[in-house]
Amino acid sequence: SEWSAHWRKEAPDLYVAMVNDTSDPKLNESTLLYQLTSAWIGSRDGVPRWFAEGAGRSALASEVGVNDARVQPWLRRYPSVMSELKNVQPIIEGKMNDEDEAILGFGIIRQVQTGPLKNKFETTVRQLVATPSFEEVFKRNFGPIDLFLKQALGKP
């Protein structure tokens, strides 16, 4: 009941579902941008949910700004998720709850997109079109996923 939209990648289908907000067409556009970005990236082979969801939320935040009522809760929750995370294993194994994993992904992708790794992120996304393995593309641009996460999150 709290959702206004979501996406899923379940073989063989990929879908985006959204509740249309008739009072604000711009809200619909930015929500659709978020959902389609997450779904497209998430549909690539082996892409972890944190990466896809983080990219979608980051796309929304870039479009509407960090003061948006949808973005603010993510920014407020991020420090708590970080403090609750003892090591990177839950995110690597996909064993976090969906919302915390998405918030963590948002924080990571936002950090990458606003820092010196921005070009590597953009290259990674472009290469996902032609390369069948996310792990291969990610390693080529950022190094092994576990080492990247350990460094990005400052966790063992």
Tab-separated table of C-alpha atoms in Angstrom:
chain	number	residue	atom	x	y	z
A	1	SER	CA	0.000	0.000	0.000
A	2	GLU	CA	3.002	2.311	0.408
A	3	TRP	CA	4.197	1.749	-3.154
A	4	SER	CA	3.296	4.021	-6.030
A	5	ALA	CA	5.425	2.054	-8.501
A	6	HIS	CA	7.750	-0.895	-8.758
A	7	TRP	CA	9.650	-3.054	-11.217
A	8	ARG	CA	10.660	-6.696	-11.320
A	9	LYS	CA	12.806	-8.878	-13.482
A	10	GLU	CA	11.353	-12.347	-13.386
A	11	ALA	CA	12.185	-14.675	-16.252
A	12	PRO	CA	10.874	-14.447	-18.874
A	13	ASP	CA	9.122	-11.155	-18.072
A	14	LEU	CA	10.286	-7.687	-17.187
A	15	TYR	CA	7.684	-5.198	-16.100
A	16	VAL	CA	7.098	-1.790	-14.558
A	17	ALA	CA	3.879	-1.016	-12.699
A	18	MET	CA	2.878	2.468	-11.634
A	19	VAL	CA	-0.085	4.274	-10.097
A	20	ASN	CA	-0.895	7.305	-12.250
A	21	ASP	CA	-0.967	10.547	-10.265
A	22	THR	CA	-3.530	12.695	-12.081
A	23	SER	CA	-2.638	15.770	-10.016
A	24	ASP	CA	0.995	15.996	-11.124
A	25	PRO	CA	2.163	14.760	-14.552
A	26	LYS	CA	5.802	15.660	-13.704
A	27	LEU	CA	5.626	13.262	-10.756
A	28	ASN	CA	4.574	10.501	-13.163
A	29	GLU	CA	7.438	11.294	-15.545
A	30	SER	CA	10.126	11.180	-12.851
A	31	THR	CA	8.658	8.012	-11.317
A	32	LEU	CA	8.614	6.379	-14.726
A	33	LEU	CA	12.235	7.459	-15.306
A	34	TYR	CA	13.213	5.784	-12.013
A	35	GLN	CA	11.308	2.583	-12.751
A	36	LEU	CA	12.448	2.216	-16.365
A	37	THR	CA	16.081	2.922	-15.479
A	38	SER	CA	16.026	0.319	-12.705
A	39	ALA	CA	14.183	-2.230	-14.834
A	40	TRP	CA	16.423	-1.827	-17.885
A	41	ILE	CA	19.666	-2.027	-15.911
A	42	GLY	CA	18.241	-4.822	-13.757
A	43	SER	CA	17.329	-6.804	-16.862
A	44	ARG	CA	20.980	-7.188	-17.852
A	45	ASP	CA	22.513	-10.549	-16.944
A	46	GLY	CA	23.764	-10.749	-13.375
A	47	VAL	CA	23.092	-7.147	-12.363
A	48	PRO	CA	22.508	-7.071	-8.608
A	49	ARG	CA	19.394	-5.348	-7.325
A	50	TRP	CA	21.414	-2.772	-5.348
A	51	PHE	CA	23.059	-1.572	-8.575
A	52	ALA	CA	19.867	-1.424	-10.648
A	53	GLU	CA	17.753	0.146	-7.931
A	54	GLY	CA	20.534	2.559	-7.022
A	55	ALA	CA	20.835	3.689	-10.638
A	56	GLY	CA	17.083	4.223	-10.921
A	57	ARG	CA	16.832	6.189	-7.693
A	58	SER	CA	19.863	8.223	-8.666
A	59	ALA	CA	18.227	9.027	-12.025
A	60	LEU	CA	15.125	10.240	-10.193
A	61	ALA	CA	17.201	12.338	-7.760
A	62	SER	CA	19.112	13.887	-10.659
A	63	GLU	CA	15.839	14.793	-12.338
A	64	VAL	CA	13.933	16.205	-9.363
A	65	GLY	CA	16.687	17.266	-6.948
A	66	VAL	CA	17.628	16.141	-3.459
A	67	ASN	CA	14.868	18.176	-1.796
A	68	ASP	CA	12.147	16.084	-3.423
A	69	ALA	CA	9.806	14.373	-0.948
A	70	ARG	CA	10.710	10.962	-2.438
A	71	VAL	CA	14.474	11.490	-2.216
A	72	GLN	CA	14.666	12.940	1.298
A	73	PRO	CA	13.685	9.713	3.128
A	74	TRP	CA	16.380	7.808	1.225
A	75	LEU	CA	19.012	10.362	2.207
A	76	ARG	CA	17.863	10.318	5.846
A	77	ARG	CA	17.814	6.508	6.036
A	78	TYR	CA	21.197	5.960	4.363
A	79	PRO	CA	23.340	6.618	7.497
A	80	SER	CA	21.237	4.140	9.508
A	81	VAL	CA	21.536	1.458	6.849
A	82	MET	CA	25.294	2.037	6.773
A	83	SER	CA	25.602	1.745	10.547
A	84	GLU	CA	23.498	-1.439	10.616
A	85	LEU	CA	25.634	-3.067	7.906
A	86	LYS	CA	28.526	-4.884	9.578
A	87	ASN	CA	30.161	-6.204	6.391
A	88	VAL	CA	29.472	-6.391	2.652
A	89	GLN	CA	28.318	-10.039	2.593
A	90	PRO	CA	24.569	-9.299	2.877
A	91	ILE	CA	24.656	-6.982	-0.128
A	92	ILE	CA	26.860	-9.347	-2.162
A	93	GLU	CA	24.584	-12.283	-1.370
A	94	GLY	CA	21.366	-10.272	-1.897
A	95	LYS	CA	20.234	-10.957	1.666
A	96	MET	CA	19.207	-7.437	2.655
A	97	ASN	CA	15.595	-6.334	2.745
A	98	ASP	CA	14.587	-4.684	-0.536
A	99	GLU	CA	14.294	-1.128	0.780
A	100	ASP	CA	17.600	-1.098	2.664
A	101	GLU	CA	19.359	-2.676	-0.311
A	102	ALA	CA	17.849	-0.009	-2.590
A	103	ILE	CA	18.863	2.804	-0.235
A	104	LEU	CA	22.385	1.429	0.012
A	105	GLY	CA	22.547	1.131	-3.781
A	106	PHE	CA	21.289	4.689	-4.134
A	107	GLY	CA	24.022	5.938	-1.806
A	108	ILE	CA	26.730	4.005	-3.634
A	109	ILE	CA	25.626	5.017	-7.130
A	110	ARG	CA	25.143	8.642	-6.059
A	111	GLN	CA	28.656	8.663	-4.626
A	112	VAL	CA	30.061	7.198	-7.853
A	113	GLN	CA	28.096	9.527	-10.129
A	114	THR	CA	29.118	12.698	-8.326
A	115	GLY	CA	32.775	11.832	-7.903
A	116	PRO	CA	35.789	10.970	-10.000
A	117	LEU	CA	34.279	7.593	-10.963
A	118	LYS	CA	31.375	9.142	-12.907
A	119	ASN	CA	32.861	8.261	-16.303
A	120	LYS	CA	33.448	4.667	-15.188
A	121	PHE	CA	29.805	4.378	-14.156
A	122	GLU	CA	28.608	5.712	-17.514
A	123	THR	CA	30.985	3.353	-19.336
A	124	THR	CA	29.720	0.432	-17.266
A	125	VAL	CA	26.100	1.168	-18.159
A	126	ARG	CA	26.937	1.545	-21.866
A	127	GLN	CA	28.920	-1.707	-21.872
A	128	LEU	CA	26.019	-3.615	-20.322
A	129	VAL	CA	24.325	-3.427	-23.723
A	130	ALA	CA	27.018	-5.468	-25.479
A	131	THR	CA	28.567	-7.595	-22.732
A	132	PRO	CA	26.509	-10.434	-21.322
A	133	SER	CA	28.095	-10.455	-17.872
A	134	PHE	CA	27.631	-7.666	-15.322
A	135	GLU	CA	30.472	-9.066	-13.244
A	136	GLU	CA	32.840	-8.877	-16.232
A	137	VAL	CA	31.821	-5.308	-17.101
A	138	PHE	CA	31.980	-4.168	-13.486
A	139	LYS	CA	35.395	-5.752	-12.935
A	140	ARG	CA	36.742	-4.125	-16.095
A	141	ASN	CA	35.689	-0.675	-14.884
A	142	PHE	CA	35.794	-0.816	-11.075
A	143	GLY	CA	37.585	-4.035	-10.124
A	144	PRO	CA	36.069	-7.009	-8.287
A	145	ILE	CA	32.622	-6.239	-6.863
A	146	ASP	CA	33.463	-7.300	-3.321
A	147	LEU	CA	36.583	-5.107	-3.180
A	148	PHE	CA	34.693	-2.170	-4.671
A	149	LEU	CA	31.913	-2.517	-2.085
A	150	LYS	CA	34.382	-2.834	0.782
A	151	GLN	CA	36.083	0.364	-0.305
A	152	ALA	CA	32.898	2.271	-1.149
A	153	LEU	CA	31.200	1.327	2.108
A	154	GLY	CA	34.250	1.194	4.359
A	155	LYS	CA	33.188	-2.252	5.595
A	156	PRO	CA	35.017	-5.588	5.770
